[in-house]
Amino acid sequence: MTPLQRRQFAKLVAASFTTTVVADLSSKALAQKSEPSKEVLYGINLLKTSNNRNREDQTPSVELNTADLTIGKVISADLSDLKILSKVNLPVLSVENLSPVPKKPRAFFLPDSDRVTKAIVLGDKTVVISTVSSTRNGYFSHLISVIGGATNRQFRAKKILGLERSNQTVESLLSLPNNQILCLVGNEGIPPFAFKTLDYRTGKIISKDELALPPLPLTHRFANLCQDLKGNIFATEMGSENVPILITMNLQEKAIVTGKVKIKRLAPLSFEGRPLFNDVKDLACSSSGQLYALATDKNGKNNALFTVDVKNGKMGLVKSFAAEKFTFSL
């Protein structure tokens, strides 16, 4: 073979190899496009645990349910989107930070109890669940973390430190950058409420307010923090009329006069033309931009998912959903 023939042969081999690689990459890209991406819907329920548990330094046991949804798709009643794919029972966990918190024996005592107050997903896909445990000596707020996937899942727990009084409780959470969490703190779950920032790594409330968080009306109840992909934060506010009002704020939008983050009141929540007279159990935004509420159904017996129109507060029934709290994750 002459030098010219060898050069021509090399060019043909290279061209053939390039064509094969491009075709292979194209087929893989088409295969990926044909498989719809998924987001995860989590549902959380409280499980019964022994009353002999140390409620200050041990968390209650919770159930974590997961279901896959198509990214950007609004859940509808005629779809099987909410079929639960897996259930994981998280055991009673001992907290990593054993520092004491304020305690004060209560004059009026009810039996020890536990409740789930919120579930969020951090940027690294860690699921964080907040709980409150009640005892004769006060209230104890905890964070339960579910880290990793199904094959290497780890559970960890922290006690929330730095609350000023024994009756203060963390009632809602919102993930922030730099391992921080925005919290709604109440007193035994009732007003007055205040915004606080929490260091997720230590479980400690940060005393310095670097976000210019606004003060909240002393007699109003606030709950159900959530955020959409554009950074808009939603929650509910309820006054003496017992009608929950949908509110919104953006941490980048501050009032000119006070310099504090502005809260906008959008609309009272309503269903089938009638205002709600009890707060919803939770709010969460999906990747589609749709705001969902978890509330009791018409019969007041079972929980169900509802869509929420952020412009007018109108709720639309989607379908039953047996959970106490819920959240989405991409």
Tab-separated table of C-alpha atoms in Angstrom:
chain	number	residue	atom	x	y	z
A	1	MET	CA	0.000	0.000	0.000
A	2	THR	CA	1.413	3.364	-1.064
A	3	PRO	CA	1.666	6.291	1.388
A	4	LEU	CA	-1.258	7.996	-0.387
A	5	GLN	CA	-3.419	4.896	-0.073
A	6	ARG	CA	-2.527	4.560	3.641
A	7	ARG	CA	-3.598	8.194	4.291
A	8	GLN	CA	-6.904	7.675	2.481
A	9	PHE	CA	-7.531	4.444	4.414
A	10	ALA	CA	-6.860	6.224	7.761
A	11	LYS	CA	-9.337	8.979	6.854
A	12	LEU	CA	-12.023	6.403	6.037
A	13	VAL	CA	-11.479	4.610	9.388
A	14	ALA	CA	-11.644	7.899	11.323
A	15	ALA	CA	-14.810	8.974	9.536
A	16	SER	CA	-16.429	5.605	10.218
A	17	PHE	CA	-15.479	5.800	13.915
A	18	THR	CA	-16.860	9.350	14.239
A	19	THR	CA	-20.129	8.342	12.599
A	20	THR	CA	-20.491	5.393	14.978
A	21	VAL	CA	-19.839	7.538	18.074
A	22	VAL	CA	-22.287	10.258	16.997
A	23	ALA	CA	-24.962	7.677	16.228
A	24	ASP	CA	-24.411	6.021	19.616
A	25	LEU	CA	-24.616	9.354	21.470
A	26	SER	CA	-27.751	10.326	19.539
A	27	SER	CA	-29.477	7.052	20.377
A	28	LYS	CA	-28.613	7.496	24.067
A	29	ALA	CA	-29.923	11.068	24.054
A	30	LEU	CA	-33.188	9.935	22.474
A	31	ALA	CA	-33.507	7.161	25.039
A	32	GLN	CA	-33.014	9.658	27.862
A	33	LYS	CA	-35.608	12.005	26.396
A	34	SER	CA	-38.122	9.194	26.119
A	35	GLU	CA	-37.826	8.480	29.856
A	36	PRO	CA	-39.704	11.249	31.737
A	37	SER	CA	-37.840	12.787	34.670
A	38	LYS	CA	-39.317	12.311	38.101
A	39	GLU	CA	-39.805	14.315	41.249
A	40	VAL	CA	-40.547	12.702	44.573
A	41	LEU	CA	-43.571	13.340	46.764
A	42	TYR	CA	-42.986	12.561	50.426
A	43	GLY	CA	-45.738	11.939	52.952
A	44	ILE	CA	-44.965	11.783	56.678
A	45	ASN	CA	-46.964	10.192	59.478
A	46	LEU	CA	-46.330	9.892	63.201
A	47	LEU	CA	-45.987	6.363	64.589
A	48	LYS	CA	-46.812	5.300	68.121
A	49	THR	CA	-43.868	4.989	70.473
A	50	SER	CA	-43.442	3.989	74.100
A	51	ASN	CA	-44.392	6.533	76.741
A	52	ASN	CA	-41.230	5.536	78.592
A	53	ARG	CA	-39.129	7.245	75.935
A	54	ASN	CA	-36.912	10.158	76.964
A	55	ARG	CA	-38.782	12.823	75.028
A	56	GLU	CA	-36.099	15.448	75.472
A	57	ASP	CA	-33.239	13.474	73.960
A	58	GLN	CA	-35.097	10.977	71.766
A	59	THR	CA	-37.314	11.608	68.768
A	60	PRO	CA	-40.662	9.969	68.062
A	61	SER	CA	-40.820	7.308	65.372
A	62	VAL	CA	-42.196	8.469	62.012
A	63	GLU	CA	-43.250	6.854	58.748
A	64	LEU	CA	-41.829	8.199	55.481
A	65	ASN	CA	-43.837	7.416	52.337
A	66	THR	CA	-42.549	8.165	48.832
A	67	ALA	CA	-44.214	8.394	45.435
A	68	ASP	CA	-42.761	9.363	42.035
A	69	LEU	CA	-44.323	12.099	39.915
A	70	THR	CA	-43.517	13.337	36.430
A	71	ILE	CA	-41.603	16.618	36.691
A	72	GLY	CA	-43.732	19.649	35.883
A	73	LYS	CA	-47.005	17.720	35.814
A	74	VAL	CA	-49.938	18.890	37.921
A	75	ILE	CA	-51.397	16.047	39.984
A	76	SER	CA	-54.975	15.212	39.011
A	77	ALA	CA	-57.652	13.000	40.515
A	78	ASP	CA	-57.838	10.667	37.522
A	79	LEU	CA	-54.134	9.770	37.606
A	80	SER	CA	-52.401	7.130	39.678
A	81	ASP	CA	-49.664	9.643	40.550
A	82	LEU	CA	-50.097	9.190	44.268
A	83	LYS	CA	-49.514	5.484	44.403
A	84	ILE	CA	-47.128	4.992	47.302
A	85	LEU	CA	-43.938	3.297	46.101
A	86	SER	CA	-42.227	2.748	49.422
A	87	LYS	CA	-42.745	3.080	53.154
A	88	VAL	CA	-39.890	3.461	55.620
A	89	ASN	CA	-40.384	3.419	59.371
A	90	LEU	CA	-37.832	5.666	61.019
A	91	PRO	CA	-36.952	4.362	64.491
A	92	VAL	CA	-36.709	6.295	67.727
A	93	LEU	CA	-33.427	8.228	67.443
A	94	SER	CA	-31.166	9.680	70.128
A	95	VAL	CA	-30.088	13.247	69.442
A	96	GLU	CA	-26.479	14.095	68.634
A	97	ASN	CA	-26.473	17.322	70.665
A	98	LEU	CA	-27.299	16.570	74.300
A	99	SER	CA	-27.065	20.134	75.645
A	100	PRO	CA	-29.973	20.968	77.992
A	101	VAL	CA	-32.823	23.269	76.996
A	102	PRO	CA	-35.012	25.499	79.218
A	103	LYS	CA	-37.457	23.534	81.363
A	104	LYS	CA	-40.283	24.597	83.634
A	105	PRO	CA	-42.843	22.286	85.272
A	106	ARG	CA	-46.310	23.071	83.969
A	107	ALA	CA	-49.145	23.765	86.398
A	108	PHE	CA	-51.685	22.170	84.044
A	109	PHE	CA	-50.410	18.877	82.741
A	110	LEU	CA	-51.665	16.724	79.888
A	111	PRO	CA	-50.264	13.277	79.017
A	112	ASP	CA	-46.948	13.159	77.137
A	113	SER	CA	-47.464	13.576	73.406
A	114	ASP	CA	-45.672	13.974	70.065
A	115	ARG	CA	-46.508	15.616	66.746
A	116	VAL	CA	-44.909	16.235	63.369
A	117	THR	CA	-44.741	19.933	62.487
A	118	LYS	CA	-43.055	20.067	59.046
A	119	ALA	CA	-41.019	18.233	56.412
A	120	ILE	CA	-38.571	19.843	53.973
A	121	VAL	CA	-35.875	18.719	51.522
A	122	LEU	CA	-32.438	20.345	51.588
A	123	GLY	CA	-30.308	21.062	48.523
A	124	ASP	CA	-28.408	17.781	48.900
A	125	LYS	CA	-31.731	15.815	48.918
A	126	THR	CA	-31.657	15.235	52.693
A	127	VAL	CA	-35.200	15.019	54.059
A	128	VAL	CA	-35.589	16.948	57.323
A	129	ILE	CA	-38.626	16.379	59.536
A	130	SER	CA	-39.394	18.574	62.539
A	131	THR	CA	-41.260	17.201	65.543
A	132	VAL	CA	-42.419	18.534	68.909
A	133	SER	CA	-42.641	16.399	72.051
A	134	SER	CA	-44.581	17.526	75.101
A	135	THR	CA	-43.847	16.486	78.704
A	136	ARG	CA	-44.602	17.682	82.212
A	137	ASN	CA	-41.446	19.811	82.136
A	138	GLY	CA	-42.001	21.533	78.817
A	139	TYR	CA	-41.722	21.097	75.064
A	140	PHE	CA	-38.844	19.738	73.006
A	141	SER	CA	-38.375	20.406	69.297
A	142	HIS	CA	-36.299	18.020	67.176
A	143	LEU	CA	-34.977	17.615	63.639
A	144	ILE	CA	-34.927	14.142	62.077
A	145	SER	CA	-32.679	13.822	59.012
A	146	VAL	CA	-33.005	11.128	56.347
A	147	ILE	CA	-29.732	11.117	54.421
A	148	GLY	CA	-28.875	9.177	51.250
A	149	GLY	CA	-30.823	6.861	48.966
A	150	ALA	CA	-32.611	3.596	49.624
A	151	THR	CA	-29.421	1.508	49.537
A	152	ASN	CA	-27.347	3.660	51.918
A	153	ARG	CA	-29.959	5.531	53.925
A	154	GLN	CA	-28.904	7.036	57.272
A	155	PHE	CA	-31.022	8.526	60.047
A	156	ARG	CA	-29.809	11.274	62.360
A	157	ALA	CA	-31.453	13.510	64.936
A	158	LYS	CA	-30.776	16.845	66.588
A	159	LYS	CA	-32.460	18.718	69.391
A	160	ILE	CA	-33.264	22.343	68.569
A	161	LEU	CA	-31.249	24.524	70.922
A	162	GLY	CA	-31.342	28.237	71.673
A	163	LEU	CA	-35.081	28.719	72.178
A	164	GLU	CA	-35.619	31.272	74.911
A	165	ARG	CA	-38.409	29.632	76.897
A	166	SER	CA	-39.541	26.118	77.771
A	167	ASN	CA	-42.860	26.544	75.984
A	168	GLN	CA	-41.436	27.702	72.644
A	169	THR	CA	-41.851	25.252	69.783
A	170	VAL	CA	-40.672	25.114	66.164
A	171	GLU	CA	-43.842	24.883	64.074
A	172	SER	CA	-42.586	25.140	60.490
A	173	LEU	CA	-39.384	25.015	58.437
A	174	LEU	CA	-37.994	26.343	55.162
A	175	SER	CA	-34.618	25.456	53.652
A	176	LEU	CA	-32.141	28.331	53.156
A	177	PRO	CA	-28.630	28.424	51.637
A	178	ASN	CA	-25.500	27.816	53.730
A	179	ASN	CA	-26.987	25.094	55.952
A	180	GLN	CA	-29.544	27.434	57.448
A	181	ILE	CA	-33.258	26.881	58.006
A	182	LEU	CA	-35.977	29.500	58.391
A	183	CYS	CA	-38.329	28.612	61.260
A	184	LEU	CA	-41.684	29.711	62.580
A	185	VAL	CA	-41.519	29.594	66.358
A	186	GLY	CA	-44.655	29.666	68.508
A	187	ASN	CA	-45.546	29.213	72.146
A	188	GLU	CA	-46.945	25.720	72.661
A	189	GLY	CA	-48.048	25.983	69.027
A	190	ILE	CA	-50.107	29.138	69.600
A	191	PRO	CA	-49.392	32.905	69.267
A	192	PRO	CA	-47.288	34.884	69.526
A	193	PHE	CA	-45.187	33.641	66.604
A	194	ALA	CA	-41.808	34.823	65.357
A	195	PHE	CA	-39.424	34.088	62.506
A	196	LYS	CA	-36.095	32.579	63.567
A	197	THR	CA	-33.082	31.257	61.662
A	198	LEU	CA	-31.608	27.877	62.589
A	199	ASP	CA	-28.116	26.488	61.947
A	200	TYR	CA	-28.832	23.001	60.606
A	201	ARG	CA	-25.326	21.716	61.438
A	202	THR	CA	-25.664	22.440	65.167
A	203	GLY	CA	-29.426	22.562	65.619
A	204	LYS	CA	-29.048	25.951	67.296
A	205	ILE	CA	-31.160	29.060	66.761
A	206	ILE	CA	-29.048	31.921	65.366
A	207	SER	CA	-29.458	35.006	67.540
A	208	LYS	CA	-28.408	37.526	64.887
A	209	ASP	CA	-31.039	38.332	62.272
A	210	GLU	CA	-29.192	38.717	58.970
A	211	LEU	CA	-32.320	38.312	56.821
A	212	ALA	CA	-34.226	41.373	58.118
A	213	LEU	CA	-37.164	39.161	59.036
A	214	PRO	CA	-40.397	41.035	59.774
A	215	PRO	CA	-42.154	41.043	63.175
A	216	LEU	CA	-45.484	39.174	63.243
A	217	PRO	CA	-48.800	40.301	64.772
A	218	LEU	CA	-48.869	39.076	68.369
A	219	THR	CA	-52.359	37.573	68.248
A	220	HIS	CA	-52.172	35.836	64.865
A	221	ARG	CA	-51.245	32.212	64.152
A	222	PHE	CA	-48.720	31.496	61.376
A	223	ALA	CA	-47.941	28.102	59.835
A	224	ASN	CA	-47.129	26.040	56.740
A	225	LEU	CA	-44.010	27.617	55.247
A	226	CYS	CA	-43.097	26.568	51.701
A	227	GLN	CA	-41.280	28.041	48.695
A	228	ASP	CA	-41.592	27.805	44.925
A	229	LEU	CA	-38.697	27.555	42.457
A	230	LYS	CA	-38.754	31.352	41.923
A	231	GLY	CA	-38.017	32.042	45.596
A	232	ASN	CA	-41.543	33.083	46.577
A	233	ILE	CA	-42.370	31.945	50.121
A	234	PHE	CA	-45.931	31.054	51.085
A	235	ALA	CA	-47.546	30.452	54.470
A	236	THR	CA	-50.886	30.801	56.220
A	237	GLU	CA	-51.954	33.451	58.710
A	238	MET	CA	-55.017	33.180	60.917
A	239	GLY	CA	-56.581	35.816	63.166
A	240	SER	CA	-59.585	35.833	65.483
A	241	GLU	CA	-61.952	35.030	62.576
A	242	ASN	CA	-60.327	31.573	62.265
A	243	VAL	CA	-60.148	31.932	58.471
A	244	PRO	CA	-56.674	31.088	57.114
A	245	ILE	CA	-55.244	33.717	54.781
A	246	LEU	CA	-52.598	32.834	52.210
A	247	ILE	CA	-49.593	35.129	52.580
A	248	THR	CA	-46.386	35.463	50.585
A	249	MET	CA	-42.977	37.083	50.853
A	250	ASN	CA	-39.627	37.073	49.114
A	251	LEU	CA	-36.447	37.468	51.162
A	252	GLN	CA	-35.064	39.812	48.491
A	253	GLU	CA	-38.015	42.225	48.692
A	254	LYS	CA	-37.814	44.633	51.636
A	255	ALA	CA	-39.954	47.571	52.711
A	256	ILE	CA	-38.380	50.965	52.026
A	257	VAL	CA	-39.371	52.444	55.398
A	258	THR	CA	-38.526	49.568	57.772
A	259	GLY	CA	-35.926	47.686	55.750
A	260	LYS	CA	-37.680	44.449	56.729
A	261	VAL	CA	-38.888	41.722	54.378
A	262	LYS	CA	-42.378	42.581	53.110
A	263	ILE	CA	-45.318	40.262	53.798
A	264	LYS	CA	-48.181	40.364	51.295
A	265	ARG	CA	-51.620	39.018	52.184
A	266	LEU	CA	-53.037	37.346	49.085
A	267	ALA	CA	-56.505	35.940	49.835
A	268	PRO	CA	-58.509	33.902	52.353
A	269	LEU	CA	-58.484	30.184	51.592
A	270	SER	CA	-61.819	28.850	50.378
A	271	PHE	CA	-63.342	25.655	49.037
A	272	GLU	CA	-66.450	25.420	46.850
A	273	GLY	CA	-67.260	29.081	47.448
A	274	ARG	CA	-66.993	28.954	51.234
A	275	PRO	CA	-64.108	30.183	53.386
A	276	LEU	CA	-62.212	27.639	55.456
A	277	PHE	CA	-62.762	27.937	59.190
A	278	ASN	CA	-59.739	25.907	60.182
A	279	ASP	CA	-56.169	26.097	58.975
A	280	VAL	CA	-54.834	23.633	56.432
A	281	LYS	CA	-52.427	20.998	57.725
A	282	ASP	CA	-49.593	21.832	55.314
A	283	LEU	CA	-48.559	23.655	52.130
A	284	ALA	CA	-45.978	22.661	49.495
A	285	CYS	CA	-45.012	23.714	45.943
A	286	SER	CA	-44.261	21.197	43.203
A	287	SER	CA	-41.893	21.653	40.261
A	288	SER	CA	-44.865	22.592	38.073
A	289	GLY	CA	-45.247	25.765	40.138
A	290	GLN	CA	-48.540	24.527	41.542
A	291	LEU	CA	-49.191	25.227	45.229
A	292	TYR	CA	-50.825	22.337	47.087
A	293	ALA	CA	-52.514	22.182	50.475
A	294	LEU	CA	-53.087	19.207	52.736
A	295	ALA	CA	-56.406	19.450	54.561
A	296	THR	CA	-59.310	17.321	55.705
A	297	ASP	CA	-61.914	16.320	53.135
A	298	LYS	CA	-65.599	17.275	53.147
A	299	ASN	CA	-66.390	14.735	55.829
A	300	GLY	CA	-63.620	16.018	58.061
A	301	LYS	CA	-62.305	12.489	58.584
A	302	ASN	CA	-59.559	11.878	56.030
A	303	ASN	CA	-56.741	14.034	54.709
A	304	ALA	CA	-56.621	14.990	51.049
A	305	LEU	CA	-54.503	17.051	48.651
A	306	PHE	CA	-55.938	20.279	47.239
A	307	THR	CA	-54.648	22.667	44.614
A	308	VAL	CA	-54.458	26.298	45.731
A	309	ASP	CA	-54.914	29.267	43.406
A	310	VAL	CA	-52.476	31.855	44.774
A	311	LYS	CA	-54.439	34.721	43.183
A	312	ASN	CA	-57.754	34.131	44.909
A	313	GLY	CA	-57.157	31.424	47.527
A	314	LYS	CA	-59.569	28.956	45.907
A	315	MET	CA	-58.814	25.306	46.673
A	316	GLY	CA	-59.673	22.375	44.437
A	317	LEU	CA	-59.886	18.809	45.681
A	318	VAL	CA	-57.349	16.486	44.041
A	319	LYS	CA	-57.565	13.190	45.888
A	320	SER	CA	-57.177	11.515	49.275
A	321	PHE	CA	-53.677	11.426	50.699
A	322	ALA	CA	-53.046	9.670	53.993
A	323	ALA	CA	-50.320	11.843	55.474
A	324	GLU	CA	-49.912	14.423	58.219
A	325	LYS	CA	-47.254	16.466	56.372
A	326	PHE	CA	-45.888	16.402	52.820
A	327	THR	CA	-43.202	17.889	50.613
A	328	PHE	CA	-41.725	17.608	47.112
A	329	SER	CA	-38.168	16.973	45.928
A	330	LEU	CA	-36.593	17.058	42.467
